[in-house]
Coordinates of C-alpha atoms and ligand atoms in Angstrom, one line a residue:
M1 CA -59.7 143.0 -52.1
Y2 CA -56.7 142.5 -49.9
R3 CA -54.2 144.3 -52.1
S4 CA -53.9 146.4 -55.2
H5 CA -50.1 146.0 -55.4
T6 CA -47.3 144.0 -53.9
C7 CA -44.8 145.3 -51.4
G8 CA -42.0 145.4 -54.0
E9 CA -43.9 147.2 -56.8
L10 CA -44.5 150.8 -56.1
R11 CA -42.1 153.5 -57.5
M12 CA -42.0 157.3 -58.0
G13 CA -44.4 157.0 -61.0
D14 CA -47.1 155.7 -58.6
V15 CA -47.0 158.8 -56.4
N16 CA -50.6 160.0 -55.4
K17 CA -52.2 156.6 -56.3
E18 CA -54.5 155.1 -53.8
V19 CA -53.3 151.6 -53.0
A20 CA -53.8 148.7 -50.7
L21 CA -51.0 146.5 -49.6
S22 CA -51.0 143.3 -47.5
G23 CA -48.0 141.7 -45.9
W24 CA -46.0 141.0 -42.7
V25 CA -44.7 143.6 -40.3
Q26 CA -40.9 143.6 -40.5
T27 CA -40.3 146.6 -38.2
V28 CA -42.2 149.2 -36.3
R29 CA -40.5 152.5 -35.5
K30 CA -42.3 155.2 -33.5
F31 CA -41.2 158.8 -33.7
G32 CA -43.4 161.0 -31.5
A33 CA -46.8 161.3 -33.2
I34 CA -45.9 159.2 -36.3
T35 CA -45.1 155.6 -36.7
F36 CA -43.2 153.9 -39.5
V37 CA -43.8 150.3 -40.4
D38 CA -41.8 148.2 -42.9
L39 CA -44.3 145.9 -44.6
R40 CA -42.8 142.8 -46.3
D41 CA -44.1 140.2 -48.7
R42 CA -42.5 137.9 -51.2
Y43 CA -41.7 140.8 -53.6
G44 CA -40.1 143.3 -51.3
I45 CA -40.6 145.8 -48.5
T46 CA -42.6 149.1 -48.6
Q47 CA -42.5 151.7 -45.9
L48 CA -45.9 152.7 -44.3
L49 CA -46.4 156.0 -42.6
F50 CA -49.1 156.1 -39.9
G51 CA -49.9 159.8 -39.2
E52 CA -51.1 161.4 -36.0
S53 CA -54.8 160.5 -36.6
L54 CA -54.1 156.8 -36.5
Q55 CA -52.0 156.8 -33.3
N56 CA -54.9 156.1 -30.9
E57 CA -56.0 153.2 -33.0
L58 CA -52.4 151.9 -33.1
D59 CA -52.0 152.3 -29.3
A60 CA -55.2 150.3 -28.8
T61 CA -54.1 147.5 -31.1
P62 CA -50.3 147.6 -31.1
L63 CA -48.5 146.0 -34.1
G64 CA -45.9 143.4 -33.4
R65 CA -43.2 141.7 -35.6
E66 CA -44.7 139.4 -38.2
F67 CA -48.3 140.5 -37.7
V68 CA -50.2 140.2 -41.0
L69 CA -51.4 143.6 -41.9
Q70 CA -53.5 145.3 -44.6
A71 CA -52.9 149.0 -45.2
K72 CA -54.7 151.4 -47.5
G73 CA -53.5 154.8 -48.4
K74 CA -51.8 157.1 -50.8
V75 CA -48.3 156.7 -52.4
N76 CA -46.1 159.6 -51.3
E77 CA -42.6 160.7 -52.2
R78 CA -40.3 160.1 -49.3
S79 CA -38.2 162.9 -47.9
N80 CA -35.6 160.5 -46.6
K81 CA -35.0 158.2 -49.5
N82 CA -33.5 154.7 -49.1
V83 CA -31.4 154.0 -52.1
N84 CA -30.8 150.4 -51.1
I85 CA -34.2 149.0 -51.9
P86 CA -36.2 149.4 -55.1
T87 CA -39.2 151.0 -53.3
G88 CA -37.0 153.3 -51.2
E89 CA -38.1 156.5 -52.9
I90 CA -41.8 156.2 -51.8
E91 CA -43.9 155.4 -48.8
I92 CA -47.6 154.8 -48.2
V93 CA -49.4 157.4 -46.1
V94 CA -51.9 155.1 -44.4
S95 CA -55.5 156.1 -44.2
E96 CA -56.9 152.9 -42.8
F97 CA -55.4 149.6 -41.7
K98 CA -56.5 146.2 -40.5
I99 CA -54.7 143.5 -38.6
L100 CA -55.5 140.4 -40.6
N101 CA -53.7 138.1 -38.1
K102 CA -51.5 138.4 -35.1
S103 CA -48.1 136.7 -34.6
A104 CA -46.3 135.3 -31.7
V105 CA -42.9 136.8 -31.2
P106 CA -40.8 134.9 -33.8
P107 CA -38.0 132.8 -32.2
F108 CA -35.4 134.5 -34.4
T109 CA -35.2 137.7 -36.5
I110 CA -36.5 137.4 -40.0
Q111 CA -33.5 139.1 -41.6
D112 CA -30.6 138.3 -43.9
D113 CA -28.2 138.0 -41.0
T114 CA -30.6 136.4 -38.5
D115 CA -29.7 135.6 -34.9
G116 CA -31.3 132.1 -35.3
G117 CA -28.9 129.1 -35.3
D118 CA -29.3 126.2 -37.8
D119 CA -31.5 123.9 -35.6
L120 CA -33.8 126.7 -34.6
R121 CA -34.3 127.8 -38.2
M122 CA -35.0 124.3 -39.3
K123 CA -37.5 123.8 -36.5
Y124 CA -39.3 126.9 -37.7
R125 CA -38.5 126.5 -41.3
Y126 CA -41.8 128.2 -42.4
L127 CA -40.4 131.4 -40.7
D128 CA -36.9 130.9 -42.1
L129 CA -38.4 130.7 -45.6
R130 CA -39.7 134.3 -45.1
R131 CA -36.1 135.4 -45.0
N132 CA -34.7 137.0 -48.1
A133 CA -31.6 134.9 -48.2
V134 CA -33.5 131.7 -48.3
K135 CA -36.1 133.0 -50.7
K136 CA -33.4 134.0 -53.2
N137 CA -32.2 130.4 -53.2
L138 CA -35.6 129.0 -53.9
E139 CA -36.1 131.6 -56.7
L140 CA -32.8 130.4 -58.2
R141 CA -33.9 126.8 -57.9
Y142 CA -37.2 127.7 -59.7
A143 CA -35.2 129.5 -62.4
V144 CA -33.0 126.4 -63.0
G145 CA -36.0 124.2 -63.2
R146 CA -37.8 126.5 -65.6
S147 CA -34.7 126.8 -67.9
T148 CA -34.3 123.0 -67.8
R149 CA -37.9 122.4 -68.8
N150 CA -37.8 125.0 -71.6
Y151 CA -34.6 123.5 -73.1
L152 CA -35.8 120.0 -72.9
H153 CA -39.2 120.8 -74.3
E154 CA -37.6 122.6 -77.2
N155 CA -35.6 119.5 -77.9
N156 CA -38.6 117.2 -78.0
F157 CA -38.2 115.7 -74.5
M158 CA -41.4 114.6 -72.8
D159 CA -42.0 114.9 -69.1
I160 CA -43.4 111.5 -67.9
E161 CA -44.1 110.7 -64.3
T162 CA -43.0 107.4 -62.9
P163 CA -44.2 105.7 -59.7
F164 CA -42.7 106.0 -56.2
L165 CA -44.0 102.8 -54.8
I166 CA -41.9 100.3 -56.7
K167 CA -39.4 97.5 -56.5
S168 CA -35.7 98.1 -55.9
T169 CA -33.7 100.2 -58.4
P170 CA -30.1 99.7 -57.3
E171 CA -28.0 102.8 -57.3
G172 CA -25.5 101.8 -54.7
A173 CA -27.5 102.6 -51.6
R174 CA -30.0 100.8 -49.4
D175 CA -33.7 101.1 -50.3
F176 CA -36.2 102.9 -48.2
V177 CA -39.1 100.4 -47.9
V178 CA -42.8 100.9 -47.4
P179 CA -45.0 98.0 -46.0
S180 CA -48.1 97.1 -48.0
R181 CA -51.3 96.8 -45.9
M182 CA -53.1 95.1 -48.7
N183 CA -50.3 92.6 -49.2
P184 CA -49.2 91.7 -45.7
G185 CA -45.6 90.9 -45.3
Q186 CA -44.7 92.6 -48.6
F187 CA -43.0 95.8 -49.2
Y188 CA -42.5 98.5 -51.8
A189 CA -39.2 100.1 -52.3
L190 CA -38.9 103.9 -52.9
P191 CA -37.0 104.6 -56.1
Q192 CA -33.3 105.3 -55.7
S193 CA -33.9 106.8 -59.2
P194 CA -36.4 106.2 -62.0
Q195 CA -33.7 104.2 -63.8
T196 CA -35.5 101.1 -64.9
F197 CA -38.7 103.0 -65.7
K198 CA -37.0 105.4 -68.0
Q199 CA -35.4 102.4 -69.8
L200 CA -38.8 100.8 -70.1
L201 CA -40.1 104.1 -71.6
M202 CA -37.4 103.7 -74.2
V203 CA -38.7 100.2 -75.0
S204 CA -42.1 101.8 -75.3
G205 CA -40.9 104.2 -77.9
Y206 CA -40.9 107.5 -75.9
D207 CA -37.4 108.3 -77.3
R208 CA -36.8 111.5 -75.3
Y209 CA -37.9 111.4 -71.7
Y210 CA -37.2 113.7 -68.7
Q211 CA -38.5 114.3 -65.3
I212 CA -37.5 116.6 -62.4
V213 CA -38.0 113.9 -59.8
K214 CA -37.4 112.9 -56.2
C215 CA -35.1 110.0 -55.5
F216 CA -34.7 108.2 -52.2
R217 CA -31.5 106.6 -50.9
D218 CA -30.9 105.2 -47.5
E219 CA -27.3 105.8 -47.0
D220 CA -25.1 107.0 -44.2
L221 CA -25.4 110.7 -44.4
R222 CA -22.0 112.0 -45.3
A223 CA -21.8 115.8 -45.2
D224 CA -24.4 117.5 -47.4
R225 CA -26.4 114.5 -48.5
Q226 CA -30.2 114.2 -48.2
P227 CA -32.1 110.9 -48.0
E228 CA -34.5 112.4 -50.5
F229 CA -33.1 114.6 -53.2
T230 CA -34.1 115.8 -56.7
Q231 CA -32.7 114.8 -60.1
I232 CA -33.1 116.1 -63.6
D233 CA -33.5 112.6 -65.0
C234 CA -33.2 112.1 -68.8
E235 CA -33.1 109.3 -71.3
M236 CA -32.8 109.1 -75.1
S237 CA -33.1 106.3 -77.7
F238 CA -31.0 105.8 -80.8
V239 CA -28.1 107.7 -79.5
E240 CA -24.4 107.2 -79.0
Q241 CA -22.4 108.7 -76.2
E242 CA -21.5 111.7 -78.3
D243 CA -25.1 112.6 -78.9
I244 CA -25.8 112.6 -75.2
L245 CA -22.7 114.6 -74.2
N246 CA -23.7 117.3 -76.8
M247 CA -27.3 117.4 -75.8
F248 CA -26.6 117.8 -72.1
E249 CA -23.7 120.2 -72.3
G250 CA -26.2 122.3 -74.2
L251 CA -28.6 122.0 -71.3
V252 CA -26.0 123.2 -68.7
K253 CA -24.9 126.0 -71.0
R254 CA -28.5 127.1 -71.4
I255 CA -29.0 127.1 -67.6
F256 CA -25.8 129.2 -67.2
K257 CA -27.3 131.7 -69.7
D258 CA -30.8 131.8 -68.3
V259 CA -29.9 131.8 -64.6
K260 CA -26.5 133.5 -64.4
N261 CA -26.3 135.3 -67.7
I262 CA -23.1 133.5 -68.5
N263 CA -22.2 132.7 -72.1
Y264 CA -20.3 129.5 -71.8
T265 CA -19.2 129.2 -75.4
E266 CA -16.2 126.9 -75.1
K267 CA -16.5 123.2 -75.8
V268 CA -16.7 121.3 -72.5
E269 CA -13.4 119.6 -71.8
R270 CA -13.2 115.8 -71.6
M271 CA -10.9 113.6 -69.6
S272 CA -10.8 109.9 -69.1
W273 CA -11.3 108.6 -65.6
E274 CA -7.8 107.3 -65.6
E275 CA -6.3 110.7 -66.6
A276 CA -8.4 112.3 -63.8
M277 CA -7.1 109.9 -61.2
W278 CA -3.6 110.2 -62.6
Q279 CA -3.4 114.0 -62.8
F280 CA -5.8 115.1 -60.1
G281 CA -6.1 112.1 -57.7
N282 CA -9.9 112.0 -57.9
D283 CA -12.7 111.5 -60.5
K284 CA -14.2 115.0 -60.2
P285 CA -11.2 117.3 -60.7
D286 CA -11.5 121.0 -60.2
I287 CA -9.9 122.3 -63.4
R288 CA -10.2 126.0 -62.6
F289 CA -6.5 125.6 -61.8
G290 CA -3.5 123.4 -62.7
M291 CA -1.1 122.1 -60.0
K292 CA -1.4 118.6 -61.6
I293 CA 0.0 115.6 -59.7
C294 CA 3.4 114.3 -60.6
N295 CA 3.4 110.6 -60.1
L296 CA 6.9 109.8 -58.9
K297 CA 6.0 106.2 -57.8
F298 CA 2.9 104.1 -58.1
P299 CA 1.9 100.4 -58.1
A300 CA 2.2 99.0 -61.7
H301 CA -1.4 97.6 -61.8
T302 CA -3.1 101.0 -61.0
F303 CA -1.8 102.7 -64.2
P304 CA -0.5 100.0 -66.4
T305 CA 0.0 102.3 -69.4
K306 CA 2.0 104.9 -67.5
E307 CA 5.8 105.0 -67.2
S308 CA 7.4 104.9 -63.8
L309 CA 9.6 107.8 -62.6
S310 CA 10.7 106.0 -59.6
S311 CA 14.4 106.1 -60.6
L312 CA 14.3 109.8 -59.8
I313 CA 13.7 109.1 -56.1
S314 CA 15.3 105.7 -55.5
G315 CA 18.9 104.7 -54.9
V316 CA 19.6 107.2 -52.1
D317 CA 18.5 105.0 -49.2
F318 CA 15.7 107.3 -48.3
K319 CA 13.5 104.7 -46.6
V320 CA 10.3 106.7 -46.5
F321 CA 10.1 106.8 -50.3
D322 CA 11.7 103.3 -50.8
E323 CA 9.1 101.6 -48.7
A324 CA 6.1 103.6 -49.9
E325 CA 3.8 102.1 -52.5
T326 CA 3.1 105.6 -53.9
V327 CA 5.0 108.9 -54.0
V328 CA 3.2 111.9 -55.5
A329 CA 4.0 115.6 -55.7
I330 CA 2.5 118.9 -56.7
A331 CA 4.2 122.2 -57.4
V332 CA 2.5 125.0 -55.7
P333 CA 3.1 128.2 -57.7
G334 CA 4.9 131.2 -56.1
C335 CA 5.3 129.7 -52.6
S336 CA 9.1 128.9 -52.4
E337 CA 9.5 131.6 -49.8
Y338 CA 7.2 129.9 -47.3
T339 CA 8.7 130.0 -43.8
R340 CA 9.4 127.0 -41.7
K341 CA 6.3 127.9 -39.7
Q342 CA 4.2 127.8 -42.9
T343 CA 5.5 124.5 -44.1
D344 CA 5.1 123.0 -40.7
E345 CA 1.5 124.1 -40.7
I346 CA 0.9 122.3 -44.0
T347 CA 2.6 119.2 -42.5
E348 CA 0.2 119.3 -39.6
W349 CA -2.7 119.7 -42.1
V350 CA -1.8 116.5 -43.9
K351 CA -1.3 114.7 -40.6
R352 CA -4.9 115.4 -39.6
P353 CA -6.9 112.1 -39.2
Q354 CA -9.1 113.1 -42.2
I355 CA -6.1 113.2 -44.5
G356 CA -4.0 110.6 -42.6
M357 CA -0.5 111.2 -43.9
K358 CA 2.6 110.5 -41.7
G359 CA 4.5 113.5 -43.0
L360 CA 5.3 115.8 -45.9
V361 CA 8.4 116.4 -47.9
T362 CA 9.0 119.9 -49.4
I363 CA 11.3 121.2 -52.0
K364 CA 11.7 124.9 -52.4
C365 CA 12.6 126.0 -56.0
N366 CA 14.3 129.2 -55.2
A367 CA 14.1 132.2 -57.6
D368 CA 17.9 132.0 -58.2
G369 CA 17.6 128.5 -59.5
T370 CA 18.9 126.7 -56.4
F371 CA 16.8 124.2 -54.4
K372 CA 16.3 123.7 -50.7
S373 CA 14.6 120.6 -49.5
S374 CA 13.5 119.0 -46.2
V375 CA 15.4 115.9 -47.4
D376 CA 18.6 117.6 -48.5
K377 CA 20.5 114.9 -46.6
F378 CA 19.4 112.3 -49.2
Y379 CA 19.1 114.2 -52.4
T380 CA 21.8 116.1 -54.3
E381 CA 21.0 119.4 -55.9
E382 CA 21.0 117.6 -59.2
K383 CA 18.4 115.1 -58.1
L384 CA 16.2 117.8 -56.7
K385 CA 16.4 119.6 -60.0
A386 CA 15.3 116.4 -61.8
I387 CA 12.4 116.0 -59.5
A388 CA 11.4 119.7 -59.9
S389 CA 11.5 119.3 -63.7
A390 CA 9.3 116.2 -63.5
T391 CA 6.9 118.1 -61.4
N392 CA 6.9 121.0 -63.9
A393 CA 7.9 123.3 -61.1
Q394 CA 9.1 126.8 -62.0
A395 CA 11.5 128.9 -60.1
G396 CA 9.6 130.3 -57.1
D397 CA 7.4 127.2 -56.6
L398 CA 7.1 125.0 -53.6
I399 CA 6.9 121.3 -54.2
L400 CA 4.9 119.2 -51.8
I401 CA 5.4 115.5 -51.8
L402 CA 3.4 112.8 -50.1
S403 CA 4.1 109.1 -49.8
G404 CA 2.3 106.0 -48.5
A405 CA -0.3 103.4 -49.5
E406 CA -1.7 104.1 -53.0
E407 CA -5.4 104.8 -52.3
R408 CA -4.9 107.0 -49.2
T409 CA -1.9 108.9 -50.6
R410 CA -3.7 109.7 -53.9
K411 CA -6.7 110.9 -52.0
A412 CA -4.5 113.0 -49.7
I413 CA -2.6 114.7 -52.5
S414 CA -5.9 115.4 -54.2
E415 CA -7.2 117.1 -51.0
L416 CA -3.9 118.9 -50.5
R417 CA -4.1 120.3 -54.1
L418 CA -7.7 121.5 -53.5
E419 CA -6.7 123.1 -50.2
M420 CA -3.7 124.9 -51.6
G421 CA -5.8 126.0 -54.6
K422 CA -8.3 127.4 -52.1
R423 CA -5.7 129.2 -50.0
L424 CA -4.1 130.7 -53.1
G425 CA -7.5 132.0 -54.4
F426 CA -7.6 129.7 -57.5
R427 CA -11.1 128.4 -56.8
K428 CA -13.1 131.4 -57.6
E429 CA -16.8 131.3 -56.9
D430 CA -17.8 133.2 -60.0
E431 CA -15.7 131.1 -62.4
F432 CA -17.5 128.1 -63.8
R433 CA -15.5 125.2 -65.5
L434 CA -17.3 122.2 -66.8
L435 CA -15.7 118.9 -67.5
W436 CA -16.8 115.5 -68.8
V437 CA -15.1 112.6 -67.0
M438 CA -15.5 109.5 -69.1
D439 CA -14.6 105.8 -69.4
F440 CA -15.2 104.9 -65.8
P441 CA -14.5 101.4 -64.6
L442 CA -17.6 99.2 -65.0
F443 CA -17.1 97.5 -61.6
E444 CA -15.9 98.5 -58.2
F445 CA -14.8 96.0 -55.6
A446 CA -16.8 96.4 -52.4
L447 CA -14.4 95.8 -49.5
E448 CA -17.2 97.0 -47.2
D449 CA -20.9 96.5 -47.6
Q450 CA -22.4 99.5 -49.3
D451 CA -26.0 98.5 -50.1
G452 CA -26.9 95.7 -47.8
G453 CA -25.7 93.1 -50.3
G454 CA -22.5 92.1 -48.4
A455 CA -18.8 92.8 -48.7
G456 CA -16.0 91.2 -50.8
R457 CA -17.8 91.3 -54.2
W458 CA -18.0 93.3 -57.4
V459 CA -20.6 96.0 -57.4
A460 CA -21.6 98.2 -60.4
R461 CA -19.7 101.4 -60.2
H462 CA -22.6 103.3 -61.8
H463 CA -25.5 100.9 -61.8
P464 CA -26.1 97.4 -63.3
F465 CA -27.7 98.7 -66.5
T466 CA -24.5 100.4 -67.7
S467 CA -22.9 98.9 -70.7
P468 CA -19.3 97.8 -70.8
K469 CA -17.1 99.3 -73.6
P470 CA -17.8 97.0 -76.6
D471 CA -14.2 95.8 -76.7
H472 CA -14.3 94.9 -73.0
I473 CA -17.4 92.8 -73.1
H474 CA -15.3 89.6 -73.8
I475 CA -13.3 90.2 -70.6
M476 CA -16.5 90.2 -68.6
I477 CA -17.8 87.1 -70.3
N478 CA -14.6 85.1 -70.3
N479 CA -13.6 85.6 -66.7
N480 CA -15.0 84.3 -63.4
P481 CA -15.8 87.3 -61.2
K482 CA -14.6 85.5 -58.1
V483 CA -11.7 87.3 -56.3
E484 CA -9.5 84.8 -54.5
D485 CA -7.1 87.2 -52.8
L486 CA -9.0 90.2 -51.5
D487 CA -5.8 92.2 -51.2
K488 CA -5.2 91.8 -54.9
Y489 CA -8.6 92.6 -56.2
L490 CA -7.1 95.3 -58.4
E491 CA -5.2 92.7 -60.3
H492 CA -8.4 90.8 -61.2
P493 CA -9.4 91.3 -64.9
Y494 CA -12.7 92.8 -63.9
A495 CA -10.9 95.8 -62.4
G496 CA -9.8 96.9 -65.9
I497 CA -13.2 96.7 -67.6
K498 CA -14.3 100.2 -68.6
A499 CA -17.9 101.4 -69.0
N500 CA -19.6 103.6 -71.5
A501 CA -20.3 106.0 -68.6
Y502 CA -19.7 109.7 -68.1
D503 CA -20.0 112.2 -65.3
M504 CA -20.3 116.0 -65.7
V505 CA -18.1 117.9 -63.3
L506 CA -18.5 121.5 -62.4
N507 CA -15.7 123.2 -60.4
G508 CA -14.8 119.9 -58.7
N509 CA -18.3 118.7 -58.0
E510 CA -20.0 115.9 -59.8
I511 CA -23.2 117.5 -61.0
G512 CA -24.5 114.6 -63.2
G513 CA -23.7 111.2 -64.5
G514 CA -25.1 108.6 -66.8
S515 CA -24.3 105.9 -69.3
I516 CA -25.1 104.1 -72.5
R517 CA -27.2 101.2 -71.4
I518 CA -27.2 97.5 -71.9
F519 CA -30.3 96.7 -74.1
Q520 CA -29.8 93.0 -74.9
R521 CA -31.2 90.4 -72.5
E522 CA -28.1 88.2 -72.8
L523 CA -25.6 90.9 -71.9
Q524 CA -27.9 92.1 -69.0
E525 CA -28.0 88.6 -67.6
K526 CA -24.2 88.4 -67.8
M527 CA -23.9 91.7 -65.9
F528 CA -26.3 90.5 -63.2
A529 CA -24.4 87.3 -62.9
A530 CA -21.1 89.2 -62.6
L531 CA -22.7 91.0 -59.7
G532 CA -23.4 87.7 -58.0
M533 CA -27.1 87.2 -58.9
D534 CA -28.2 83.7 -60.0
A535 CA -30.9 83.2 -62.5
A536 CA -33.6 82.9 -59.9
E537 CA -32.6 86.2 -58.2
Q538 CA -32.4 87.9 -61.6
Q539 CA -35.9 86.8 -62.4
H540 CA -37.2 87.8 -59.0
K541 CA -35.6 91.3 -59.0
F542 CA -35.5 92.2 -62.7
G543 CA -37.7 89.8 -64.6
F544 CA -39.7 92.8 -65.9
L545 CA -36.7 94.4 -67.5
L546 CA -35.2 91.2 -68.9
G547 CA -38.7 90.5 -70.3
A548 CA -39.0 93.9 -71.8
F549 CA -35.6 93.5 -73.5
E550 CA -37.2 90.7 -75.5
Y551 CA -39.6 93.0 -77.2
G552 CA -37.5 95.2 -79.4
A553 CA -35.6 97.4 -76.9
P554 CA -33.8 100.2 -78.8
P555 CA -30.3 101.2 -78.1
H556 CA -30.5 103.9 -75.5
G557 CA -28.6 106.0 -72.9
G558 CA -29.1 108.9 -70.6
L559 CA -28.1 110.7 -67.5
A560 CA -29.3 112.4 -64.4
F561 CA -28.2 115.7 -62.9
G562 CA -28.3 116.3 -59.2
F563 CA -30.7 119.2 -59.2
D564 CA -30.1 120.4 -55.6
R565 CA -26.3 120.4 -56.0
L566 CA -26.4 122.2 -59.3
C567 CA -28.5 124.9 -57.7
A568 CA -26.2 125.2 -54.7
I569 CA -23.1 125.6 -56.9
L570 CA -24.9 128.2 -59.1
G571 CA -26.0 130.0 -55.9
G572 CA -22.4 130.0 -54.6
S573 CA -23.1 127.7 -51.6
E574 CA -21.6 124.6 -50.2
S575 CA -24.8 123.3 -48.8
I576 CA -27.6 121.8 -50.8
R577 CA -29.9 122.2 -47.8
D578 CA -30.0 126.0 -48.4
F579 CA -31.7 125.2 -51.7
I580 CA -34.4 122.8 -50.5
A581 CA -37.6 124.2 -49.0
F582 CA -37.9 121.6 -46.3
P583 CA -34.6 119.8 -45.9
K584 CA -33.6 117.1 -43.4
N585 CA -30.8 117.6 -41.0
N586 CA -27.5 115.7 -41.0
S587 CA -29.0 112.7 -39.2
G588 CA -31.8 112.5 -41.8
R589 CA -34.4 114.0 -39.5
D590 CA -37.0 116.6 -40.3
V591 CA -36.8 118.6 -37.0
M592 CA -39.9 120.6 -37.9
L593 CA -42.2 117.6 -38.3
D594 CA -40.1 115.5 -35.9
A595 CA -39.8 112.7 -38.4
P596 CA -39.1 109.9 -38.5
S597 CA -41.3 109.0 -35.5
T598 CA -43.1 105.9 -34.1
I599 CA -46.5 105.0 -35.5
D600 CA -49.6 103.9 -33.7
A601 CA -50.0 100.3 -32.5
K602 CA -53.1 100.1 -34.7
Q603 CA -51.0 100.8 -37.8
F604 CA -48.7 98.0 -36.9
D605 CA -51.7 95.7 -36.4
E606 CA -53.1 96.6 -39.8
L607 CA -49.7 96.0 -41.4
Q608 CA -49.4 92.8 -39.4
I609 CA -46.0 93.9 -38.4
K610 CA -44.4 93.3 -35.0
L611 CA -41.4 95.2 -33.9
D612 CA -38.4 93.4 -32.5
L613 CA -35.8 96.1 -32.2
K614 CA -32.3 94.9 -31.6
P615 CA -29.4 97.1 -30.4
P616 CA -27.5 98.2 -33.5
T617 CA -24.5 96.2 -34.4
P618 CA -21.3 98.2 -33.7
K619 CA -19.5 99.1 -36.9
G620 CA -16.9 96.7 -38.2
E621 CA -18.6 93.5 -36.9
Ligands
LIG701 N1 -29.9 106.7 -62.6 C1 -28.6 107.2 -62.6 C2 -28.3 107.9 -61.3 O1 -29.2 108.2 -60.5 C3 -28.4 108.2 -63.7 C4 -28.4 107.6 -65.0 O2 -27.7 106.7 -65.3 O3 -29.1 108.1 -65.9 O4 -27.2 108.2 -61.0

């Protein structure tokens, strides 16, 4: 028997028991004729005391950090108690011990605040995983998974595995492909998600499906993306959007309760995509705080139903605003007394290349009801007052105004709002606010190639299986998808078609998304055609799905949560890598395995593949 207890288990009630522990040597401290060793395992740390009689043996076989050790002895009350750890009141007076295995000196300290940098820890991830900080994250991940499974099981969902070696499932990225030895010249694709399989399972009658499943997407790794990641993937039949929203806000609330002991009793707020873009400048607003955008000027086709406020800022010959496509403002609470230095710093912030603004206009709404602006030359006190009132600014607020081209300016104001929210402490880590963003556009115009399919065409904003809103179907059917003038793609009727699609947003992060699906062959064919696929290509790529839709496909819909991201947010971290046992680095490499790597010539022969590597095409060509 290697152990009778774990290193996190023994307490005062165990004093005088004879026990055996096994674990890793965290520290060795020698005080004259006695030696203390902290022994660590997954469950905690227990102090071992080696008395005088064992010193010779210890001297002959010295213990080093991370040695694997078995120790037997009696539980003893400690004279010098450590209140910081659960086993801190006791120690084991060792009677015999055995080194089960030695360890080389670890390349970094196995402690919460380790001296190891990122790369080193990733190279020796198996050692990094011994650290408490990482272990806590994996435990949280396990708890989220367990809570998910319990909830879905209680609601009649069935966990069904789907294959990894498949044909393409477009989700807006490139596929990872795997050559087939038995079918030379042919390739499998790894699933970007189990999307088509879960829909086929609905056709088969498994009306509530889920899977906690790996997905693979070959995309340029923006910050904090992994080429393989995990989803909680779900699908339901005979449901409307409302049923899905209710079921899955229930799931997230259950996870909050089980994992964080948070009772999220409020109904999850809902917002249309258009409102999100209008009020927050992005489709995943952080609603822990207000500071909504005031749209002083915007191109008519972006928000056709909204009223223009441009008369507030025009007519004074201020060229910057007159020539701008978009002028947007936020009122930052309580900052009217910012100094010149502070507002200059914000101006520099918006001018950084990542934000890309040319400048910033400020209006201080002084506590005494007067206004002071960086453009006083152009605007009378009365005009400033009118702008302040449109912005919903209170006395004591600082109004920040950005102007420029629509897309860039809206993005910039959204970033600026988040930045100011962060600086003012409005984005609290322990506050959780959920939001459904709904009624997304069905299509997106790809000005650049996103998935290897080329640029200058409509792509599915969610995926091609998402259904249009019923009263928008005719727009899709009656209009030619071709865009004649690329600069004016937003004016094409397709830009206004909305989808039965929804995203769940938590504290400004998209944690999940899904849609009600198309389940009739004819409509699915129309959708594929809109995306530029002719009948032959549709048959080649999706013949199986179109075929299945002829055999009694039920109405269905679903969604998937980003499991890694959800865990990271619940764990209060920005990085999903911290919540994945063996993650890849930012260039998609596993530095521990040193993958990807070349393969043997023999493997190429078997696959009948010959490499002909060309230098990569520079971006933009
Ligand atoms: N397959 C979708 C995704 O990966 C989720 C869904 O529509 O259910 O985003």
